[in-house]
């Protein structure tokens, strides 16, 4: 009887130990499955991230391709009869006096003593020494490829656009203001280019016209071209603009470009870049309904409060069309 009880107890102990082993193995199995699932989920998430990066890359490449197609379309949207284009543009601008740069002069200002006299003197000096670099430079600002058909098409389109914007305007001052407001509302500041590389392509007229984006030099170029299409002389100004407390207006490096325009016997100043709140960033166009009209049609002293002129140059885009010796192999 005791022997039988002893065997029964051994069997129970053996069964208990076996159950413990089975439970332990089951826990190990569940843990292993959990680890495997966790690894697979991590791998899947990594694949999803890689796929997302690839999708974004393809999307960006497609956008750049679309932009390039737009630009090239600009050059072939008319298999232009060049004699017609040349005659058409010539007839539209033949009465312009764009080769004559009016002498800069400024009237006295009662509050001038409150301004920086060094900057006032420097700005007056630079505006009295406007450079004209000729057709070789101007043509590059139209199209860096210097393609004759492209240049004529671009300037013809700018002429038509300028005429449309200025329709009904009674004076050059009204025209310049309308052109500046239109550009500030329509063109986008290209932060992507500004953060990476601003080259001739970014600031060229073909780029601004086809993609509606650029940096400050492109704004300045495009505004000059729009004004010149109305027979209005526009000078590109390059220099330092005070936009932080890190520098003074005397010490800030050259960092900006804007315009001086001769309207109805007066010099007026336009900073269309600062007038515009539109931005292009991470391949996205962000449009603003507002513009800063304080940057449109400034007088000399208002302009000089925050801006130091380091160089003033004239880019006669329409004269460049006829004066530049094109490489017909391009």
mmCIF file of C-alpha atoms in Angstrom, residues 44-320:
data_model
loop_
_atom_site.group_PDB
_atom_site.id
_atom_site.type_symbol
_atom_site.label_atom_id
_atom_site.label_comp_id
_atom_site.label_asym_id
_atom_site.label_seq_id
_atom_site.Cartn_x
_atom_site.Cartn_y
_atom_site.Cartn_z
ATOM 1 C CA UNK A 44 8.912 46.324 -42.827
ATOM 2 C CA UNK A 45 9.019 49.831 -41.338
ATOM 3 C CA UNK A 46 12.515 50.260 -42.751
ATOM 4 C CA UNK A 47 11.310 49.146 -46.150
ATOM 5 C CA UNK A 48 8.373 51.551 -45.924
ATOM 6 C CA UNK A 49 10.740 54.417 -45.043
ATOM 7 C CA UNK A 50 13.033 53.506 -47.925
ATOM 8 C CA UNK A 51 10.041 53.280 -50.251
ATOM 9 C CA UNK A 52 8.786 56.654 -49.012
ATOM 10 C CA UNK A 53 12.197 58.237 -49.668
ATOM 11 C CA UNK A 54 12.247 56.656 -53.123
ATOM 12 C CA UNK A 55 8.716 57.910 -53.869
ATOM 13 C CA UNK A 56 9.681 61.443 -52.772
ATOM 14 C CA UNK A 57 12.839 61.269 -54.862
ATOM 15 C CA UNK A 58 10.899 60.147 -57.928
ATOM 16 C CA UNK A 59 8.296 62.844 -57.262
ATOM 17 C CA UNK A 60 10.982 65.537 -57.034
ATOM 18 C CA UNK A 61 12.644 64.247 -60.184
ATOM 19 C CA UNK A 62 9.288 64.334 -61.974
ATOM 20 C CA UNK A 63 8.729 67.937 -60.853
ATOM 21 C CA UNK A 64 12.174 68.954 -62.058
ATOM 22 C CA UNK A 65 11.517 67.153 -65.342
ATOM 23 C CA UNK A 66 8.199 68.949 -65.717
ATOM 24 C CA UNK A 67 9.934 72.248 -65.055
ATOM 25 C CA UNK A 68 12.602 71.471 -67.629
ATOM 26 C CA UNK A 69 9.925 70.522 -70.155
ATOM 27 C CA UNK A 70 8.210 73.868 -69.509
ATOM 28 C CA UNK A 71 11.458 75.684 -70.134
ATOM 29 C CA UNK A 72 12.219 73.818 -73.323
ATOM 30 C CA UNK A 73 8.656 74.325 -74.493
ATOM 31 C CA UNK A 74 9.303 78.045 -74.177
ATOM 32 C CA UNK A 75 12.032 77.647 -76.763
ATOM 33 C CA UNK A 76 10.026 75.627 -79.275
ATOM 34 C CA UNK A 77 6.408 76.706 -78.741
ATOM 35 C CA UNK A 78 6.837 78.741 -81.882
ATOM 36 C CA UNK A 79 9.094 77.319 -84.525
ATOM 37 C CA UNK A 80 9.667 80.986 -85.012
ATOM 38 C CA UNK A 81 9.944 82.798 -88.265
ATOM 39 C CA UNK A 82 12.895 84.829 -87.002
ATOM 40 C CA UNK A 83 12.475 87.613 -89.529
ATOM 41 C CA UNK A 84 8.896 88.084 -88.310
ATOM 42 C CA UNK A 85 9.953 88.083 -84.644
ATOM 43 C CA UNK A 86 12.811 90.495 -85.256
ATOM 44 C CA UNK A 87 10.620 92.915 -87.188
ATOM 45 C CA UNK A 88 7.795 92.603 -84.683
ATOM 46 C CA UNK A 89 9.981 93.390 -81.681
ATOM 47 C CA UNK A 90 11.888 96.108 -83.520
ATOM 48 C CA UNK A 91 8.674 97.862 -84.522
ATOM 49 C CA UNK A 92 7.453 97.733 -80.921
ATOM 50 C CA UNK A 93 10.586 99.239 -79.401
ATOM 51 C CA UNK A 94 12.022 101.398 -82.197
ATOM 52 C CA UNK A 95 10.846 104.609 -80.533
ATOM 53 C CA UNK A 96 12.332 103.741 -77.138
ATOM 54 C CA UNK A 97 15.254 105.789 -75.822
ATOM 55 C CA UNK A 98 16.635 102.930 -73.765
ATOM 56 C CA UNK A 99 20.217 103.573 -74.842
ATOM 57 C CA UNK A 100 20.146 106.901 -73.018
ATOM 58 C CA UNK A 101 20.590 106.630 -69.252
ATOM 59 C CA UNK A 102 19.299 109.822 -67.579
ATOM 60 C CA UNK A 103 21.697 111.510 -65.185
ATOM 61 C CA UNK A 104 20.939 110.789 -61.558
ATOM 62 C CA UNK A 105 20.025 113.701 -59.338
ATOM 63 C CA UNK A 106 18.312 113.955 -55.983
ATOM 64 C CA UNK A 107 16.577 116.825 -54.229
ATOM 65 C CA UNK A 108 17.405 117.797 -50.666
ATOM 66 C CA UNK A 109 15.492 116.193 -47.836
ATOM 67 C CA UNK A 110 14.658 117.862 -44.533
ATOM 68 C CA UNK A 111 15.165 114.657 -42.564
ATOM 69 C CA UNK A 112 18.400 113.678 -44.301
ATOM 70 C CA UNK A 113 20.482 114.533 -41.241
ATOM 71 C CA UNK A 114 18.768 111.655 -39.445
ATOM 72 C CA UNK A 115 20.069 109.186 -42.024
ATOM 73 C CA UNK A 116 23.542 107.685 -42.394
ATOM 74 C CA UNK A 117 25.485 110.355 -44.291
ATOM 75 C CA UNK A 118 28.150 107.844 -45.371
ATOM 76 C CA UNK A 119 25.527 105.628 -47.028
ATOM 77 C CA UNK A 120 23.773 108.609 -48.612
ATOM 78 C CA UNK A 121 27.048 109.767 -50.168
ATOM 79 C CA UNK A 122 27.968 106.255 -51.332
ATOM 80 C CA UNK A 123 24.550 105.657 -52.890
ATOM 81 C CA UNK A 124 24.651 108.996 -54.714
ATOM 82 C CA UNK A 125 28.146 108.181 -55.995
ATOM 83 C CA UNK A 126 27.132 104.733 -57.294
ATOM 84 C CA UNK A 127 24.024 106.091 -59.001
ATOM 85 C CA UNK A 128 26.193 108.683 -60.667
ATOM 86 C CA UNK A 129 28.403 105.929 -62.055
ATOM 87 C CA UNK A 130 25.969 103.486 -63.665
ATOM 88 C CA UNK A 131 27.766 100.759 -65.635
ATOM 89 C CA UNK A 132 26.571 99.401 -68.970
ATOM 90 C CA UNK A 133 28.089 95.990 -69.615
ATOM 91 C CA UNK A 134 26.589 95.634 -73.069
ATOM 92 C CA UNK A 135 24.902 92.851 -74.990
ATOM 93 C CA UNK A 136 27.245 90.007 -73.981
ATOM 94 C CA UNK A 137 26.189 90.266 -70.349
ATOM 95 C CA UNK A 138 22.555 91.173 -70.992
ATOM 96 C CA UNK A 139 21.993 88.215 -73.324
ATOM 97 C CA UNK A 140 23.169 85.759 -70.642
ATOM 98 C CA UNK A 141 20.552 87.141 -68.285
ATOM 99 C CA UNK A 142 17.876 86.432 -70.900
ATOM 100 C CA UNK A 143 18.935 82.826 -71.553
ATOM 101 C CA UNK A 144 22.267 81.395 -70.359
ATOM 102 C CA UNK A 145 22.305 79.169 -73.475
ATOM 103 C CA UNK A 146 22.348 82.343 -75.647
ATOM 104 C CA UNK A 147 19.999 80.712 -78.122
ATOM 105 C CA UNK A 148 18.740 83.298 -80.611
ATOM 106 C CA UNK A 149 15.253 81.857 -81.103
ATOM 107 C CA UNK A 150 14.810 81.431 -77.358
ATOM 108 C CA UNK A 151 15.949 84.991 -76.600
ATOM 109 C CA UNK A 152 13.558 86.506 -79.141
ATOM 110 C CA UNK A 153 10.645 84.399 -77.937
ATOM 111 C CA UNK A 154 11.324 85.291 -74.293
ATOM 112 C CA UNK A 155 11.552 89.026 -74.925
ATOM 113 C CA UNK A 156 8.506 88.931 -77.205
ATOM 114 C CA UNK A 157 6.498 87.223 -74.449
ATOM 115 C CA UNK A 158 7.730 89.744 -71.866
ATOM 116 C CA UNK A 159 6.713 92.600 -74.164
ATOM 117 C CA UNK A 160 3.203 91.145 -74.559
ATOM 118 C CA UNK A 161 2.931 90.498 -70.825
ATOM 119 C CA UNK A 162 4.116 94.006 -69.952
ATOM 120 C CA UNK A 163 1.623 95.549 -72.399
ATOM 121 C CA UNK A 164 -1.195 93.527 -70.852
ATOM 122 C CA UNK A 165 -0.275 94.553 -67.286
ATOM 123 C CA UNK A 166 0.083 98.231 -68.212
ATOM 124 C CA UNK A 167 -3.062 98.450 -70.324
ATOM 125 C CA UNK A 168 -4.822 101.730 -69.576
ATOM 126 C CA UNK A 169 -1.988 103.204 -67.488
ATOM 127 C CA UNK A 170 -1.614 106.936 -68.068
ATOM 128 C CA UNK A 171 2.023 107.503 -67.006
ATOM 129 C CA UNK A 172 5.364 105.729 -66.662
ATOM 130 C CA UNK A 173 5.058 105.968 -62.877
ATOM 131 C CA UNK A 174 1.709 104.175 -62.964
ATOM 132 C CA UNK A 175 3.138 101.567 -65.328
ATOM 133 C CA UNK A 176 6.160 100.865 -63.108
ATOM 134 C CA UNK A 177 3.933 100.532 -60.029
ATOM 135 C CA UNK A 178 1.582 98.151 -61.844
ATOM 136 C CA UNK A 179 4.485 96.031 -63.069
ATOM 137 C CA UNK A 180 6.035 95.849 -59.598
ATOM 138 C CA UNK A 181 2.752 94.872 -57.948
ATOM 139 C CA UNK A 182 2.051 92.222 -60.577
ATOM 140 C CA UNK A 183 5.511 90.708 -60.158
ATOM 141 C CA UNK A 184 5.279 90.760 -56.347
ATOM 142 C CA UNK A 185 1.933 88.963 -56.534
ATOM 143 C CA UNK A 186 2.983 86.436 -59.183
ATOM 144 C CA UNK A 187 6.661 85.471 -58.759
ATOM 145 C CA UNK A 188 7.868 83.256 -55.897
ATOM 146 C CA UNK A 189 11.122 83.538 -53.951
ATOM 147 C CA UNK A 190 13.077 80.312 -54.525
ATOM 148 C CA UNK A 191 14.378 79.283 -51.105
ATOM 149 C CA UNK A 192 15.531 75.918 -52.460
ATOM 150 C CA UNK A 193 17.886 77.626 -54.901
ATOM 151 C CA UNK A 194 18.961 80.226 -52.328
ATOM 152 C CA UNK A 195 19.934 77.466 -49.891
ATOM 153 C CA UNK A 196 21.768 75.392 -52.492
ATOM 154 C CA UNK A 197 23.156 77.307 -55.453
ATOM 155 C CA UNK A 198 22.134 80.508 -57.210
ATOM 156 C CA UNK A 199 23.579 80.468 -60.717
ATOM 157 C CA UNK A 200 22.851 82.253 -64.001
ATOM 158 C CA UNK A 201 20.052 79.822 -64.757
ATOM 159 C CA UNK A 202 18.119 80.631 -61.561
ATOM 160 C CA UNK A 203 18.116 84.401 -62.203
ATOM 161 C CA UNK A 204 17.614 84.255 -65.987
ATOM 162 C CA UNK A 205 14.509 85.667 -67.623
ATOM 163 C CA UNK A 206 13.668 82.306 -69.191
ATOM 164 C CA UNK A 207 13.621 80.706 -65.737
ATOM 165 C CA UNK A 208 11.452 83.418 -64.169
ATOM 166 C CA UNK A 209 9.051 83.476 -67.100
ATOM 167 C CA UNK A 210 8.640 79.713 -67.345
ATOM 168 C CA UNK A 211 8.758 78.656 -63.666
ATOM 169 C CA UNK A 212 7.505 81.789 -61.850
ATOM 170 C CA UNK A 213 10.282 81.555 -59.269
ATOM 171 C CA UNK A 214 13.734 83.018 -58.689
ATOM 172 C CA UNK A 215 15.905 84.861 -56.148
ATOM 173 C CA UNK A 216 16.429 88.609 -55.694
ATOM 174 C CA UNK A 217 18.641 89.068 -58.782
ATOM 175 C CA UNK A 218 15.995 87.307 -60.878
ATOM 176 C CA UNK A 219 13.268 89.565 -59.479
ATOM 177 C CA UNK A 220 15.443 92.574 -60.385
ATOM 178 C CA UNK A 221 16.188 91.277 -63.897
ATOM 179 C CA UNK A 222 12.564 90.487 -64.621
ATOM 180 C CA UNK A 223 11.355 93.861 -63.356
ATOM 181 C CA UNK A 224 13.925 95.632 -65.550
ATOM 182 C CA UNK A 225 12.768 93.650 -68.582
ATOM 183 C CA UNK A 226 9.095 94.441 -67.888
ATOM 184 C CA UNK A 227 9.923 98.150 -67.537
ATOM 185 C CA UNK A 228 12.109 98.218 -70.648
ATOM 186 C CA UNK A 229 9.213 96.700 -72.592
ATOM 187 C CA UNK A 230 7.410 99.999 -71.870
ATOM 188 C CA UNK A 231 10.395 102.144 -72.809
ATOM 189 C CA UNK A 232 11.188 102.820 -69.123
ATOM 190 C CA UNK A 233 14.846 102.790 -68.068
ATOM 191 C CA UNK A 234 15.476 100.446 -65.120
ATOM 192 C CA UNK A 235 18.829 100.056 -63.381
ATOM 193 C CA UNK A 236 19.839 96.942 -61.444
ATOM 194 C CA UNK A 237 21.266 97.805 -58.028
ATOM 195 C CA UNK A 238 23.421 95.393 -56.060
ATOM 196 C CA UNK A 239 24.510 95.907 -52.471
ATOM 197 C CA UNK A 240 23.911 95.293 -48.801
ATOM 198 C CA UNK A 241 20.471 95.314 -47.220
ATOM 199 C CA UNK A 242 20.186 95.524 -43.470
ATOM 200 C CA UNK A 243 18.123 92.534 -42.363
ATOM 201 C CA UNK A 244 19.637 91.550 -38.999
ATOM 202 C CA UNK A 245 21.330 92.988 -35.910
ATOM 203 C CA UNK A 246 24.550 91.141 -36.679
ATOM 204 C CA UNK A 247 25.822 93.889 -38.995
ATOM 205 C CA UNK A 248 25.516 97.601 -39.570
ATOM 206 C CA UNK A 249 24.529 98.972 -42.956
ATOM 207 C CA UNK A 250 28.198 99.819 -43.555
ATOM 208 C CA UNK A 251 29.517 96.343 -42.741
ATOM 209 C CA UNK A 252 26.873 93.974 -44.076
ATOM 210 C CA UNK A 253 28.162 91.965 -47.083
ATOM 211 C CA UNK A 254 26.620 92.376 -50.521
ATOM 212 C CA UNK A 255 23.468 90.284 -50.237
ATOM 213 C CA UNK A 256 20.679 91.738 -52.341
ATOM 214 C CA UNK A 257 19.554 93.235 -55.649
ATOM 215 C CA UNK A 258 16.804 95.749 -56.432
ATOM 216 C CA UNK A 259 16.009 98.511 -58.974
ATOM 217 C CA UNK A 260 16.189 102.220 -59.699
ATOM 218 C CA UNK A 261 13.659 103.332 -62.321
ATOM 219 C CA UNK A 262 13.439 106.637 -64.179
ATOM 220 C CA UNK A 263 9.763 107.608 -64.365
ATOM 221 C CA UNK A 264 8.293 110.881 -65.577
ATOM 222 C CA UNK A 265 11.458 112.848 -64.823
ATOM 223 C CA UNK A 266 12.097 111.286 -61.407
ATOM 224 C CA UNK A 267 14.155 108.412 -60.050
ATOM 225 C CA UNK A 268 12.096 105.930 -58.017
ATOM 226 C CA UNK A 269 13.239 102.741 -56.308
ATOM 227 C CA UNK A 270 11.656 99.291 -56.309
ATOM 228 C CA UNK A 271 12.517 96.261 -54.184
ATOM 229 C CA UNK A 272 10.129 93.720 -55.656
ATOM 230 C CA UNK A 273 11.721 90.837 -53.743
ATOM 231 C CA UNK A 274 10.876 92.443 -50.419
ATOM 232 C CA UNK A 275 7.473 93.495 -51.714
ATOM 233 C CA UNK A 276 6.579 89.841 -52.390
ATOM 234 C CA UNK A 277 5.597 87.337 -49.700
ATOM 235 C CA UNK A 278 5.344 84.405 -52.115
ATOM 236 C CA UNK A 279 7.781 81.571 -51.444
ATOM 237 C CA UNK A 280 8.925 78.358 -53.103
ATOM 238 C CA UNK A 281 10.346 75.833 -50.639
ATOM 239 C CA UNK A 282 10.766 72.042 -50.664
ATOM 240 C CA UNK A 283 9.386 71.997 -54.208
ATOM 241 C CA UNK A 284 6.148 73.673 -53.104
ATOM 242 C CA UNK A 285 4.717 77.036 -54.200
ATOM 243 C CA UNK A 286 3.268 78.971 -51.235
ATOM 244 C CA UNK A 287 1.211 81.953 -52.364
ATOM 245 C CA UNK A 288 0.441 84.999 -50.239
ATOM 246 C CA UNK A 289 -2.427 87.393 -50.868
ATOM 247 C CA UNK A 290 -0.404 90.277 -49.448
ATOM 248 C CA UNK A 291 2.418 92.443 -50.773
ATOM 249 C CA UNK A 292 4.473 95.171 -49.098
ATOM 250 C CA UNK A 293 3.688 98.312 -51.076
ATOM 251 C CA UNK A 294 6.214 100.270 -49.003
ATOM 252 C CA UNK A 295 8.907 98.659 -51.163
ATOM 253 C CA UNK A 296 7.277 99.923 -54.365
ATOM 254 C CA UNK A 297 8.125 103.396 -55.657
ATOM 255 C CA UNK A 298 10.412 104.503 -52.808
ATOM 256 C CA UNK A 299 12.226 107.808 -52.989
ATOM 257 C CA UNK A 300 16.016 107.930 -52.708
ATOM 258 C CA UNK A 301 16.113 108.636 -48.979
ATOM 259 C CA UNK A 302 13.557 105.984 -48.066
ATOM 260 C CA UNK A 303 15.481 103.446 -50.123
ATOM 261 C CA UNK A 304 18.768 104.439 -48.445
ATOM 262 C CA UNK A 305 17.517 103.794 -44.901
ATOM 263 C CA UNK A 306 18.199 100.062 -45.177
ATOM 264 C CA UNK A 307 20.078 99.686 -48.477
ATOM 265 C CA UNK A 308 23.689 100.326 -49.443
ATOM 266 C CA UNK A 309 24.436 100.408 -53.176
ATOM 267 C CA UNK A 310 27.708 98.696 -54.116
ATOM 268 C CA UNK A 311 27.128 98.554 -57.866
ATOM 269 C CA UNK A 312 24.639 99.980 -60.339
ATOM 270 C CA UNK A 313 24.448 98.485 -63.823
ATOM 271 C CA UNK A 314 22.190 98.764 -66.823
ATOM 272 C CA UNK A 315 21.052 95.699 -68.757
ATOM 273 C CA UNK A 316 19.484 96.757 -72.029
ATOM 274 C CA UNK A 317 17.803 93.456 -72.899
ATOM 275 C CA UNK A 318 16.049 94.622 -76.063
ATOM 276 C CA UNK A 319 19.148 96.238 -77.548
ATOM 277 C CA UNK A 320 21.043 93.025 -76.762
#
